[in-house]
Every structure is written in C-alpha cells, then in structure tokens.
Amino acid sequence: DLWFRLSGAEGQLSDIPIRFALFNDNGTDKLFCLAGSKVYNWHAADNHWDDDVAGLTVAGTDMIVWNGQLVVAWGANNMVKKTAGAWGAFSPAGQGRKLAIGKIPTGTYAGKTGLIKSGPTSLTDAYKLRCVEPGGDSWDSLKGTDADTLVGDSANDITWIGEYQGSIWAAKTDGVYEVGKDGEAYTKFPFYSQRYTNNFVGSCVWHNNELMLPAIFGLWSFDGRTLKNIGPGVSLVAPGYAAYASGEHVGMPTDRQGFIKDLLPTVNALYGAMDAAATLNRYSSILLWNGQGWHEVIRGDSINQIIRALGYTPSGTIESEARLWYGYGKNVFYLILPDTTDDPYQWTGAQFEPQGWVEFGWFNAGLFDVDKDWREITVEAE
C-alpha cells in the first residue's frame, strides 16, 4: 500500500532512546531524544545528534512538552526543564517519574489543564499522582484535600499516565486505573490473573476518539463504553505460562512476537513499536494500524534489538517532509512518510525489496477466533 524510505543518523547515542519530543526551542523547532542520562537534539544541517547538556546524572524516565517548556524527569527524585534556550530546575520543585498532560478533574484547580506526574516523593511513592497548572507554585492534589492519589498498591510503579474523556488514566502491571471526579483511582480494567512485568508498559494515546491501551495481550481500544482487543498477536495468557510457550500467542509470526512499547497516532494511522528484544532471537518491528488491520512497515534486521520509542515531525518543521522517527538499539532511524500518493517525492534512486510476503491471520474482526474465506486476492507490484 505504501512505500517508505528508511534512513539513519550518524553515530550511536549513549543509550536506548525512550522518548522523542518536538519542541520550539527559543523560536526554532527542534527534535529532542531522551536516551539514558542524556537529552539530544537533532542537528538537521549535518545529519547528526548533539548532546543538549541537560545536566542529568542518571537515566531519564520521561520527557514531555508542556506550557512552553521541555520537561524531563530523571532518576527517582529529579525534574528539569528547558525554556528560552536554557536548561534549569523545574518549578515547582519536586520529584517525578512519569509525566502527562491532562484536565485536573477536581480540587482547587478543577477543570484546568495541568501537568500530571507520578512519584511525588521517592522511589517507594512512584504509585502516587500529583499535578500542577500553568503558573502554579506547588504540586497540588487531584482531590479536594492535600493528599496524593494512590494508584493501586505500593509494590509497583505507574508505567504510563494519560487523559481521556475528562479523566486521568494510569497503568500498572496489574491493569488500568481511572481517576474519578473525587480524585481517587479506581481499577477500570483489572488483569490480576495475568500480571506480568511487561504488561501495560509504554504509553497510551488517543486515536480516532478512542483510548489505545497496549498490553501483553495486544492492543486494546476503549471508546468510553466498550473495550476491544484489536491485536496484533492476541495472547490469552502471559509469557511464562505453559500455554504461551505452546503457541497461544497467535497472529504475529513467531520470530516477531513482542510487546508494544510505544504508540504514535497520526491523522490516518496508528503506529506501534513492537519490541521483541525481551524474547529470544526475534526481530523488533513497527506496525501500522489503519482501523481495519495491521501492516508491518519496518522490520529490524538484527535479532534482539530494542525498539522502544517513536517520534513524529510534520513536514515543514525540522525537515521539508514528514518523518516517523524511532530508536533501534542505541541508534535512531527515520521513515520519510508519503502523503497522498505512493511516491510523492518522485525518488529516482529509491530501492525497494525485490520480494515480499502476504501473511494472513492478522485481522480477527474483533473476535479471538474467526474463519476467513477468500474469494479473490489481487497483488499488484511494480
């Protein structure tokens, strides 16, 4: 359906990329990448990454653009921000692990758009939520009183935070929680019987007015009423169970089964980073969901390499064309995205694979088991 051109930047980063962010840095659009204890910016003029010298001494845990600032959480107890071209301490002072932007549902700043964070005080408190609104001078409660919102038990950190239909959402390895209007976190989609360390890691996003929830069971979509599993690779059991090893992880080819570590929505498609490095001798990939089925747009060429982060830069920002960025191991690559035609930029030197595959069984009509009868299949190639 689509043709993609793949390119890479010069040199490796210090660690595996975990987050990309497009940020207007003192009047200039720049792409930033958080990898280990460094924040890099893309130097488009000569095609390489520069260390932006953010001052992190241990690995970063999240990065987000909010209120005209590039905010980075790192270690257990630190946050910094970049604004007007310079790095400095984030105000109000405080600790953070995971970050998100959402509508504060209640309390003093009810209905305002604020920055939500987990980990208000220490490593042992990484299951708690607090918020700050633009211009705020303190981390405020999501409740009507000065108290943390506790998400589940204290044994596991929050893996991502999101906002959907006026509520704050948070995930842990045992399921997904919704913060109600009273500021309390309630279990919305429990997965206690299938608890696993790679469950609900990565990120959640809005796409076509649905909340997309990545899990070890594949991707789930929630429209406010119905929770649906849309694949890829629907698994009824978690890795480590005997049934998993015997083939219950269906849909994805065996050598590309993994976990969705990041999601990136665009106008027409949802991209998912399938990290297969947690399993043995498998290839990570990037998949595209178009609302009807999954399509593989990138397959890693080396086994056990990690794909954990996706980024997007629209045309006319840092480059003339739109790009999908992704980390592959410690390297960063990008795809030049087509617009409305197969070959919008008329590349005369483009090279494409001399062969391909048509793999069935990836689309399940929302069901766990469905028979497919094919009357006619047409494959066109040039």
C-alpha positions as a LaTeX table, in Angstrom:
\begin{tabular}{lrrr}
\hline
Residue & $x$ (\AA) & $y$ (\AA) & $z$ (\AA) \\
\hline
Asp1 & 0.00 & 0.00 & 0.00 \\
Leu2 & 2.72 & 2.50 & 0.93 \\
Trp3 & 6.35 & 3.00 & 0.07 \\
Phe4 & 8.75 & 4.16 & 2.74 \\
Arg5 & 12.32 & 5.37 & 2.52 \\
Leu6 & 14.46 & 4.50 & 5.54 \\
Ser7 & 17.46 & 6.50 & 6.74 \\
Gly8 & 19.58 & 6.79 & 9.87 \\
Ala9 & 21.58 & 9.39 & 11.77 \\
Glu10 & 25.33 & 9.28 & 12.19 \\
Gly11 & 26.70 & 7.52 & 15.25 \\
Gln12 & 25.16 & 5.84 & 18.25 \\
Leu13 & 23.58 & 7.57 & 21.22 \\
Ser14 & 24.75 & 6.86 & 24.76 \\
Asp15 & 21.82 & 4.59 & 25.49 \\
Ile16 & 18.50 & 3.29 & 24.13 \\
Pro17 & 16.05 & 6.09 & 23.15 \\
Ile18 & 12.93 & 6.06 & 25.33 \\
Arg19 & 11.17 & 9.29 & 24.26 \\
Phe20 & 11.10 & 11.82 & 21.38 \\
Ala21 & 9.67 & 15.35 & 21.57 \\
Leu22 & 9.28 & 18.13 & 19.00 \\
Phe23 & 9.87 & 21.41 & 20.87 \\
Asn24 & 10.16 & 25.02 & 19.77 \\
Asp25 & 13.45 & 25.92 & 21.44 \\
Asn26 & 13.71 & 29.72 & 21.64 \\
Gly27 & 12.00 & 30.24 & 18.29 \\
Thr28 & 13.41 & 27.22 & 16.44 \\
Asp29 & 11.68 & 23.86 & 16.03 \\
Lys30 & 13.93 & 21.05 & 17.21 \\
Leu31 & 13.53 & 17.31 & 17.71 \\
Phe32 & 14.77 & 16.06 & 21.09 \\
Cys33 & 15.53 & 12.50 & 22.13 \\
Leu34 & 15.88 & 11.19 & 25.70 \\
Ala35 & 18.35 & 8.30 & 25.89 \\
Gly36 & 19.87 & 7.18 & 29.16 \\
Ser37 & 21.24 & 10.16 & 31.08 \\
Lys38 & 21.38 & 12.48 & 28.06 \\
Val39 & 18.95 & 14.63 & 26.10 \\
Tyr40 & 19.95 & 15.02 & 22.45 \\
Asn41 & 18.75 & 17.40 & 19.74 \\
Trp42 & 18.74 & 16.66 & 16.05 \\
His43 & 21.12 & 18.86 & 14.06 \\
Ala44 & 19.45 & 18.77 & 10.66 \\
Ala45 & 22.13 & 20.76 & 8.82 \\
Asp46 & 24.72 & 17.99 & 9.01 \\
Asn47 & 22.59 & 14.99 & 9.95 \\
His48 & 23.64 & 14.11 & 13.49 \\
Trp49 & 22.57 & 14.26 & 17.15 \\
Asp50 & 24.04 & 16.81 & 19.56 \\
Asp51 & 24.21 & 16.38 & 23.32 \\
Asp52 & 21.98 & 19.18 & 24.64 \\
Val53 & 23.76 & 19.10 & 28.06 \\
Ala54 & 20.63 & 18.85 & 30.18 \\
Gly55 & 22.60 & 18.05 & 33.35 \\
Leu56 & 21.16 & 14.59 & 34.05 \\
Thr57 & 23.47 & 12.35 & 36.06 \\
Val58 & 21.37 & 9.17 & 35.91 \\
Ala59 & 18.89 & 7.82 & 33.37 \\
Gly60 & 15.83 & 9.81 & 32.44 \\
Thr61 & 12.39 & 8.27 & 32.86 \\
Asp62 & 10.13 & 10.56 & 30.77 \\
Met63 & 10.04 & 13.72 & 28.65 \\
Ile64 & 7.12 & 15.93 & 27.60 \\
Val65 & 6.40 & 19.37 & 26.15 \\
Trp66 & 4.16 & 21.41 & 28.45 \\
Asn67 & 3.42 & 25.11 & 28.98 \\
Gly68 & 6.23 & 26.26 & 26.67 \\
Gln69 & 8.77 & 24.02 & 28.38 \\
Leu70 & 10.55 & 20.79 & 27.59 \\
Val71 & 10.21 & 18.89 & 30.87 \\
Val72 & 12.38 & 15.87 & 31.73 \\
Ala73 & 12.01 & 13.53 & 34.71 \\
Trp74 & 15.14 & 11.61 & 35.65 \\
Gly75 & 16.26 & 9.23 & 38.35 \\
Ala76 & 13.93 & 8.89 & 41.30 \\
Asn77 & 13.74 & 12.45 & 42.54 \\
Asn78 & 14.59 & 14.95 & 39.81 \\
Met79 & 12.96 & 17.12 & 37.16 \\
Val80 & 14.49 & 19.73 & 34.84 \\
Lys81 & 13.06 & 21.91 & 32.10 \\
Lys82 & 14.28 & 23.79 & 29.07 \\
Thr83 & 12.84 & 27.15 & 28.12 \\
Ala84 & 14.19 & 30.16 & 26.20 \\
Gly85 & 17.15 & 28.05 & 25.05 \\
Ala86 & 18.45 & 27.16 & 28.53 \\
Trp87 & 18.10 & 24.29 & 31.00 \\
Gly88 & 17.13 & 24.91 & 34.60 \\
Ala89 & 15.35 & 23.48 & 37.61 \\
Phe90 & 11.67 & 22.75 & 37.08 \\
Ser91 & 9.34 & 24.88 & 39.16 \\
Pro92 & 7.65 & 23.96 & 41.39 \\
Ala93 & 10.40 & 21.76 & 42.76 \\
Gly94 & 9.52 & 18.13 & 43.19 \\
Gln95 & 10.13 & 14.60 & 42.08 \\
Gly96 & 8.68 & 12.85 & 39.07 \\
Arg97 & 8.86 & 9.52 & 37.29 \\
Lys98 & 6.17 & 9.54 & 34.60 \\
Leu99 & 4.61 & 12.66 & 33.06 \\
Ala100 & 1.39 & 13.50 & 31.22 \\
Ile101 & $-0.85$ & 16.45 & 30.37 \\
Gly102 & $-4.47$ & 16.23 & 31.41 \\
Lys103 & $-7.51$ & 18.02 & 32.74 \\
Ile104 & $-7.44$ & 18.15 & 36.51 \\
Pro105 & $-10.78$ & 16.59 & 37.46 \\
Thr106 & $-11.37$ & 18.17 & 40.86 \\
Gly107 & $-9.78$ & 20.12 & 43.70 \\
Thr108 & $-8.64$ & 23.72 & 43.78 \\
Tyr109 & $-7.76$ & 23.79 & 40.07 \\
Ala110 & $-10.73$ & 21.80 & 38.80 \\
Gly111 & $-11.05$ & 21.69 & 35.03 \\
Lys112 & $-7.70$ & 23.37 & 34.32 \\
Thr113 & $-5.13$ & 21.73 & 32.08 \\
Gly114 & $-2.15$ & 20.70 & 34.18 \\
Leu115 & 0.96 & 18.58 & 34.20 \\
Ile116 & 0.35 & 15.25 & 35.91 \\
Lys117 & 3.25 & 13.30 & 37.44 \\
Ser118 & 3.82 & 10.11 & 39.38 \\
Gly119 & 6.37 & 9.68 & 42.14 \\
Pro120 & 5.82 & 12.74 & 44.33 \\
Thr121 & 8.39 & 11.94 & 46.99 \\
Ser122 & 10.60 & 8.91 & 46.44 \\
Leu123 & 11.07 & 5.59 & 44.72 \\
Thr124 & 8.66 & 3.98 & 47.14 \\
Asp125 & 5.99 & 6.54 & 46.21 \\
Ala126 & 6.09 & 6.04 & 42.45 \\
Tyr127 & 2.46 & 4.84 & 42.55 \\
Lys128 & 1.16 & 8.28 & 43.56 \\
Leu129 & $-0.14$ & 11.17 & 41.41 \\
Arg130 & 0.03 & 14.95 & 41.79 \\
Cys131 & $-0.49$ & 17.88 & 39.40 \\
Val132 & 0.44 & 21.49 & 38.71 \\
Glu133 & $-1.33$ & 24.03 & 36.49 \\
Pro134 & 0.44 & 26.74 & 34.44 \\
Gly135 & 1.72 & 29.37 & 36.84 \\
Gly136 & 1.23 & 27.12 & 39.85 \\
Asp137 & 3.80 & 27.27 & 42.63 \\
Ser138 & 3.17 & 23.86 & 44.21 \\
Trp139 & 2.26 & 20.29 & 43.37 \\
Asp140 & $-1.44$ & 20.03 & 44.11 \\
Ser141 & $-3.70$ & 17.13 & 44.92 \\
Leu142 & $-6.22$ & 15.73 & 42.43 \\
Lys143 & $-8.52$ & 15.58 & 45.43 \\
Gly144 & $-10.26$ & 18.35 & 47.31 \\
Thr145 & $-7.76$ & 17.93 & 50.14 \\
Asp146 & $-3.99$ & 17.99 & 50.17 \\
Ala147 & $-3.45$ & 14.28 & 49.56 \\
Asp148 & $-1.86$ & 12.03 & 46.95 \\
Thr149 & $-3.92$ & 9.96 & 44.56 \\
Leu150 & $-2.84$ & 6.37 & 45.23 \\
Val151 & $-2.90$ & 4.13 & 42.15 \\
Gly152 & $-3.15$ & 0.54 & 43.32 \\
Asp153 & $-0.68$ & $-0.86$ & 45.82 \\
Ser154 & 2.82 & 0.39 & 46.55 \\
Ala155 & 4.55 & $-2.68$ & 45.15 \\
Asn156 & 4.65 & $-1.49$ & 41.53 \\
Asp157 & 5.36 & 1.80 & 39.78 \\
Ile158 & 2.98 & 3.53 & 37.40 \\
Thr159 & 4.02 & 2.69 & 33.84 \\
Trp160 & 2.13 & 5.44 & 31.98 \\
Ile161 & $-0.35$ & 8.25 & 32.58 \\
Gly162 & $-2.91$ & 9.56 & 30.10 \\
Glu163 & $-6.08$ & 11.63 & 29.78 \\
Tyr164 & $-9.34$ & 10.56 & 28.16 \\
Gln165 & $-12.92$ & 11.87 & 28.32 \\
Gly166 & $-12.17$ & 14.21 & 31.19 \\
Ser167 & $-10.46$ & 11.62 & 33.40 \\
Ile168 & $-6.85$ & 10.89 & 34.26 \\
Trp169 & $-5.84$ & 7.30 & 33.45 \\
Ala170 & $-2.85$ & 5.39 & 34.81 \\
Ala171 & $-1.47$ & 1.92 & 34.18 \\
Lys172 & 0.45 & $-0.62$ & 36.24 \\
Thr173 & 1.38 & $-4.23$ & 35.62 \\
Asp174 & $-1.95$ & $-5.41$ & 37.08 \\
Gly175 & $-4.23$ & $-3.28$ & 34.91 \\
Val176 & $-5.53$ & 0.18 & 34.07 \\
Tyr177 & $-6.94$ & 2.69 & 36.58 \\
Glu178 & $-9.22$ & 5.70 & 36.10 \\
Val179 & $-9.07$ & 8.73 & 38.40 \\
Gly180 & $-12.62$ & 9.75 & 39.25 \\
Lys181 & $-14.02$ & 13.19 & 39.96 \\
Asp182 & $-13.25$ & 12.64 & 43.64 \\
Gly183 & $-9.54$ & 12.28 & 42.87 \\
Glu184 & $-9.47$ & 8.59 & 43.79 \\
Ala185 & $-8.02$ & 5.98 & 41.41 \\
Tyr186 & $-10.35$ & 3.08 & 40.61 \\
Thr187 & $-9.49$ & $-0.16$ & 38.87 \\
Lys188 & $-11.07$ & 0.09 & 35.44 \\
Phe189 & $-9.63$ & $-2.91$ & 33.60 \\
Pro190 & $-8.07$ & $-5.39$ & 36.05 \\
Phe191 & $-5.65$ & $-8.05$ & 34.82 \\
Tyr192 & $-4.62$ & $-9.50$ & 38.17 \\
Ser193 & $-4.62$ & $-13.11$ & 36.96 \\
Gln194 & $-2.28$ & $-12.20$ & 34.09 \\
Arg195 & 0.05 & $-9.85$ & 35.93 \\
Tyr196 & 3.40 & $-9.62$ & 34.18 \\
Thr197 & 6.36 & $-7.22$ & 34.16 \\
Asn198 & 5.81 & $-6.21$ & 30.51 \\
Asn199 & 2.08 & $-5.60$ & 30.94 \\
Phe200 & 0.88 & $-2.06$ & 30.16 \\
Val201 & 4.36 & $-0.67$ & 29.65 \\
Gly202 & 4.99 & 2.03 & 27.07 \\
Ser203 & 2.29 & 4.65 & 26.52 \\
Cys204 & $-1.40$ & 5.15 & 25.92 \\
Val205 & $-2.73$ & 7.55 & 23.28 \\
Trp206 & $-5.92$ & 8.96 & 21.84 \\
His207 & $-6.65$ & 7.78 & 18.32 \\
Asn208 & $-9.91$ & 8.38 & 16.44 \\
Asn209 & $-11.63$ & 9.28 & 19.73 \\
Glu210 & $-10.59$ & 6.02 & 21.37 \\
Leu211 & $-8.14$ & 5.32 & 24.17 \\
Met212 & $-5.49$ & 2.86 & 22.99 \\
Leu213 & $-4.06$ & 0.60 & 25.70 \\
Pro214 & $-1.02$ & $-1.56$ & 24.92 \\
Ala215 & $-0.72$ & $-4.79$ & 26.91 \\
Ile216 & 0.87 & $-8.22$ & 26.70 \\
Phe217 & $-2.41$ & $-9.37$ & 25.18 \\
Gly218 & $-2.05$ & $-7.00$ & 22.24 \\
Leu219 & $-3.62$ & $-3.57$ & 21.82 \\
Trp220 & $-6.97$ & $-2.72$ & 23.40 \\
Ser221 & $-9.22$ & 0.13 & 22.28 \\
Phe222 & $-11.76$ & 1.79 & 24.59 \\
Asp223 & $-14.45$ & 4.17 & 23.31 \\
Gly224 & $-15.88$ & 5.04 & 26.71 \\
Arg225 & $-18.23$ & 2.06 & 26.75 \\
Thr226 & $-16.65$ & $-0.96$ & 25.08 \\
Leu227 & $-13.20$ & $-2.49$ & 25.49 \\
Lys228 & $-11.99$ & $-4.33$ & 22.38 \\
Asn229 & $-8.84$ & $-6.29$ & 21.61 \\
Ile230 & $-7.62$ & $-5.32$ & 18.14 \\
Gly231 & $-4.37$ & $-7.31$ & 18.10 \\
Pro232 & $-1.73$ & $-7.70$ & 16.89 \\
Gly233 & $-0.77$ & $-11.08$ & 18.28 \\
Val234 & $-3.68$ & $-11.70$ & 20.62 \\
Ser235 & $-2.49$ & $-13.83$ & 23.51 \\
Leu236 & $-4.89$ & $-15.29$ & 26.06 \\
Val237 & $-2.10$ & $-15.98$ & 28.52 \\
Ala238 & 1.04 & $-14.21$ & 29.66 \\
Pro239 & 4.62 & $-15.16$ & 28.75 \\
Gly240 & 6.00 & $-17.70$ & 31.18 \\
Tyr241 & 2.82 & $-19.78$ & 31.21 \\
Ala242 & 2.96 & $-23.21$ & 29.58 \\
Ala243 & 0.14 & $-22.37$ & 27.17 \\
Tyr244 & 2.07 & $-19.32$ & 25.94 \\
Ala245 & 5.10 & $-21.43$ & 25.11 \\
Ser246 & 2.94 & $-23.95$ & 23.29 \\
Gly247 & 1.59 & $-21.41$ & 20.80 \\
Glu248 & $-1.25$ & $-19.39$ & 22.35 \\
His249 & 0.42 & $-16.16$ & 21.25 \\
Val250 & $-1.26$ & $-16.14$ & 17.86 \\
Gly251 & $-1.37$ & $-13.69$ & 14.97 \\
Met252 & 2.20 & $-12.36$ & 14.87 \\
Pro253 & 4.80 & $-14.55$ & 13.19 \\
Thr254 & 6.90 & $-16.40$ & 15.76 \\
Asp255 & 10.12 & $-14.52$ & 15.07 \\
Arg256 & 8.43 & $-11.10$ & 15.60 \\
Gln257 & 6.33 & $-11.63$ & 18.71 \\
Gly258 & 6.98 & $-8.98$ & 21.33 \\
Phe259 & 5.42 & $-6.16$ & 23.36 \\
Ile260 & 4.07 & $-2.80$ & 22.23 \\
Lys261 & 6.36 & $-0.28$ & 23.95 \\
Asp262 & 5.18 & 2.94 & 22.31 \\
Leu263 & 2.28 & 4.25 & 20.25 \\
Leu264 & 2.17 & 7.18 & 17.84 \\
Pro265 & $-1.12$ & 8.42 & 16.35 \\
Thr266 & $-1.29$ & 10.36 & 13.09 \\
Val267 & $-4.33$ & 11.54 & 11.15 \\
Asn268 & $-4.73$ & 8.34 & 9.13 \\
Ala269 & $-2.86$ & 5.70 & 11.08 \\
Leu270 & $-1.62$ & 4.49 & 14.44 \\
Tyr271 & 1.97 & 3.29 & 14.64 \\
Gly272 & 3.10 & 0.78 & 17.25 \\
Ala273 & 6.66 & $-0.07$ & 18.30 \\
Met274 & 6.84 & $-3.84$ & 18.73 \\
Asp275 & 9.81 & $-4.58$ & 20.98 \\
Ala276 & 10.82 & $-8.22$ & 20.58 \\
Ala277 & 14.10 & $-7.96$ & 22.48 \\
Ala278 & 12.52 & $-9.33$ & 25.67 \\
Thr279 & 12.25 & $-12.69$ & 23.92 \\
Leu280 & 14.96 & $-14.84$ & 22.38 \\
Asn281 & 16.27 & $-14.41$ & 18.83 \\
Arg282 & 13.41 & $-12.30$ & 17.49 \\
Tyr283 & 13.13 & $-9.17$ & 15.36 \\
Ser284 & 11.57 & $-5.94$ & 16.58 \\
Ser285 & 9.29 & $-4.09$ & 14.18 \\
Ile286 & 6.97 & $-1.14$ & 13.66 \\
Leu287 & 3.37 & $-1.88$ & 12.79 \\
Leu288 & 0.69 & 0.38 & 11.35 \\
Trp289 & $-2.99$ & 0.11 & 12.33 \\
Asn290 & $-5.34$ & 1.68 & 9.78 \\
Gly291 & $-8.58$ & 0.88 & 11.60 \\
Gln292 & $-9.08$ & $-2.43$ & 9.79 \\
Gly293 & $-5.84$ & $-4.36$ & 10.03 \\
Trp294 & $-2.16$ & $-4.30$ & 10.90 \\
His295 & 0.64 & $-3.71$ & 8.40 \\
Glu296 & 4.34 & $-4.11$ & 9.04 \\
Val297 & 6.24 & $-1.03$ & 7.85 \\
Ile298 & 9.63 & $-1.71$ & 9.44 \\
Arg299 & 11.30 & $-4.94$ & 10.42 \\
Gly300 & 14.58 & $-4.90$ & 12.30 \\
Asp301 & 17.49 & $-6.57$ & 10.56 \\
Ser302 & 19.18 & $-7.85$ & 13.74 \\
Ile303 & 17.82 & $-10.13$ & 16.43 \\
Asn304 & 17.27 & $-8.93$ & 20.00 \\
Gln305 & 17.44 & $-5.21$ & 19.13 \\
Ile306 & 15.13 & $-2.89$ & 21.07 \\
Ile307 & 12.51 & $-0.58$ & 19.57 \\
Arg308 & 11.09 & 1.41 & 22.48 \\
Ala309 & 10.28 & 4.93 & 21.24 \\
Leu310 & 8.51 & 6.60 & 18.31 \\
Gly311 & 8.53 & 10.26 & 17.28 \\
Tyr312 & 6.93 & 12.37 & 14.57 \\
Thr313 & 7.89 & 15.62 & 12.87 \\
Pro314 & 5.38 & 17.19 & 10.43 \\
Ser315 & 6.52 & 18.49 & 7.06 \\
Gly316 & 7.91 & 22.00 & 7.17 \\
Thr317 & 9.24 & 21.78 & 10.73 \\
Ile318 & 12.79 & 20.45 & 11.04 \\
Glu319 & 12.74 & 18.94 & 7.53 \\
Ser320 & 10.70 & 19.59 & 4.39 \\
Glu321 & 8.96 & 16.21 & 4.56 \\
Ala322 & 7.07 & 14.44 & 7.37 \\
Arg323 & 9.12 & 11.86 & 9.26 \\
Leu324 & 8.47 & 8.97 & 11.62 \\
Trp325 & 11.45 & 8.59 & 13.99 \\
Tyr326 & 12.30 & 5.53 & 16.02 \\
Gly327 & 15.08 & 4.18 & 18.20 \\
Tyr328 & 16.63 & 0.88 & 17.20 \\
Gly329 & 19.09 & $-0.29$ & 19.83 \\
Lys330 & 21.19 & 2.83 & 20.52 \\
Asn331 & 20.64 & 4.18 & 17.01 \\
Val332 & 17.93 & 6.45 & 15.64 \\
Phe333 & 16.34 & 5.96 & 12.23 \\
Tyr334 & 13.52 & 7.71 & 10.42 \\
Leu335 & 10.99 & 6.98 & 7.70 \\
Ile336 & 10.02 & 9.65 & 5.23 \\
Leu337 & 6.25 & 9.40 & 5.22 \\
Pro338 & 4.29 & 9.62 & 1.98 \\
Asp339 & 1.33 & 11.94 & 1.68 \\
Thr340 & $-1.48$ & 11.08 & $-0.74$ \\
Thr341 & 0.39 & 9.15 & $-3.45$ \\
Asp342 & 2.60 & 6.10 & $-3.46$ \\
Asp343 & 5.72 & 8.07 & $-4.41$ \\
Pro344 & 5.01 & 11.73 & $-3.64$ \\
Tyr345 & 8.63 & 12.87 & $-3.83$ \\
Gln346 & 9.46 & 11.05 & $-7.08$ \\
Trp347 & 12.68 & 9.47 & $-5.84$ \\
Thr348 & 14.69 & 8.34 & $-8.85$ \\
Gly349 & 17.23 & 6.40 & $-6.79$ \\
Ala350 & 14.85 & 4.67 & $-4.41$ \\
Gln351 & 15.43 & 0.98 & $-3.75$ \\
Phe352 & 12.76 & $-1.45$ & $-2.66$ \\
Glu353 & 12.73 & $-5.07$ & $-1.58$ \\
Pro354 & 12.78 & $-7.48$ & $-4.55$ \\
Gln355 & 10.31 & $-9.79$ & $-2.85$ \\
Gly356 & 7.54 & $-9.67$ & $-0.28$ \\
Trp357 & 5.08 & $-11.72$ & 1.72 \\
Val358 & 1.33 & $-11.79$ & 2.14 \\
Glu359 & 0.62 & $-13.03$ & 5.66 \\
Phe360 & $-2.93$ & $-13.80$ & 6.72 \\
Gly361 & $-4.34$ & $-14.27$ & 10.19 \\
Trp362 & $-3.51$ & $-10.79$ & 11.48 \\
Phe363 & $-7.06$ & $-9.44$ & 11.44 \\
Asn364 & $-9.70$ & $-11.01$ & 13.63 \\
Ala365 & $-12.80$ & $-8.82$ & 13.23 \\
Gly366 & $-12.70$ & $-8.13$ & 16.98 \\
Leu367 & $-13.00$ & $-11.84$ & 17.75 \\
Phe368 & $-10.48$ & $-14.25$ & 19.19 \\
Asp369 & $-11.32$ & $-16.92$ & 16.62 \\
Val370 & $-12.74$ & $-16.34$ & 13.15 \\
Asp371 & $-12.77$ & $-18.30$ & 9.90 \\
Lys372 & $-11.79$ & $-16.40$ & 6.75 \\
Asp373 & $-12.98$ & $-17.39$ & 3.30 \\
Trp374 & $-11.22$ & $-15.68$ & 0.39 \\
Arg375 & $-12.95$ & $-15.33$ & $-2.95$ \\
Glu376 & $-10.26$ & $-13.32$ & $-4.69$ \\
Ile377 & $-6.92$ & $-11.76$ & $-3.86$ \\
Thr378 & $-5.09$ & $-9.36$ & $-6.12$ \\
Val379 & $-1.47$ & $-8.44$ & $-5.58$ \\
Glu380 & $-0.10$ & $-5.57$ & $-7.64$ \\
Ala381 & 3.61 & $-4.84$ & $-7.79$ \\
Glu382 & 5.94 & $-2.70$ & $-9.88$ \\
\hline
\end{tabular}
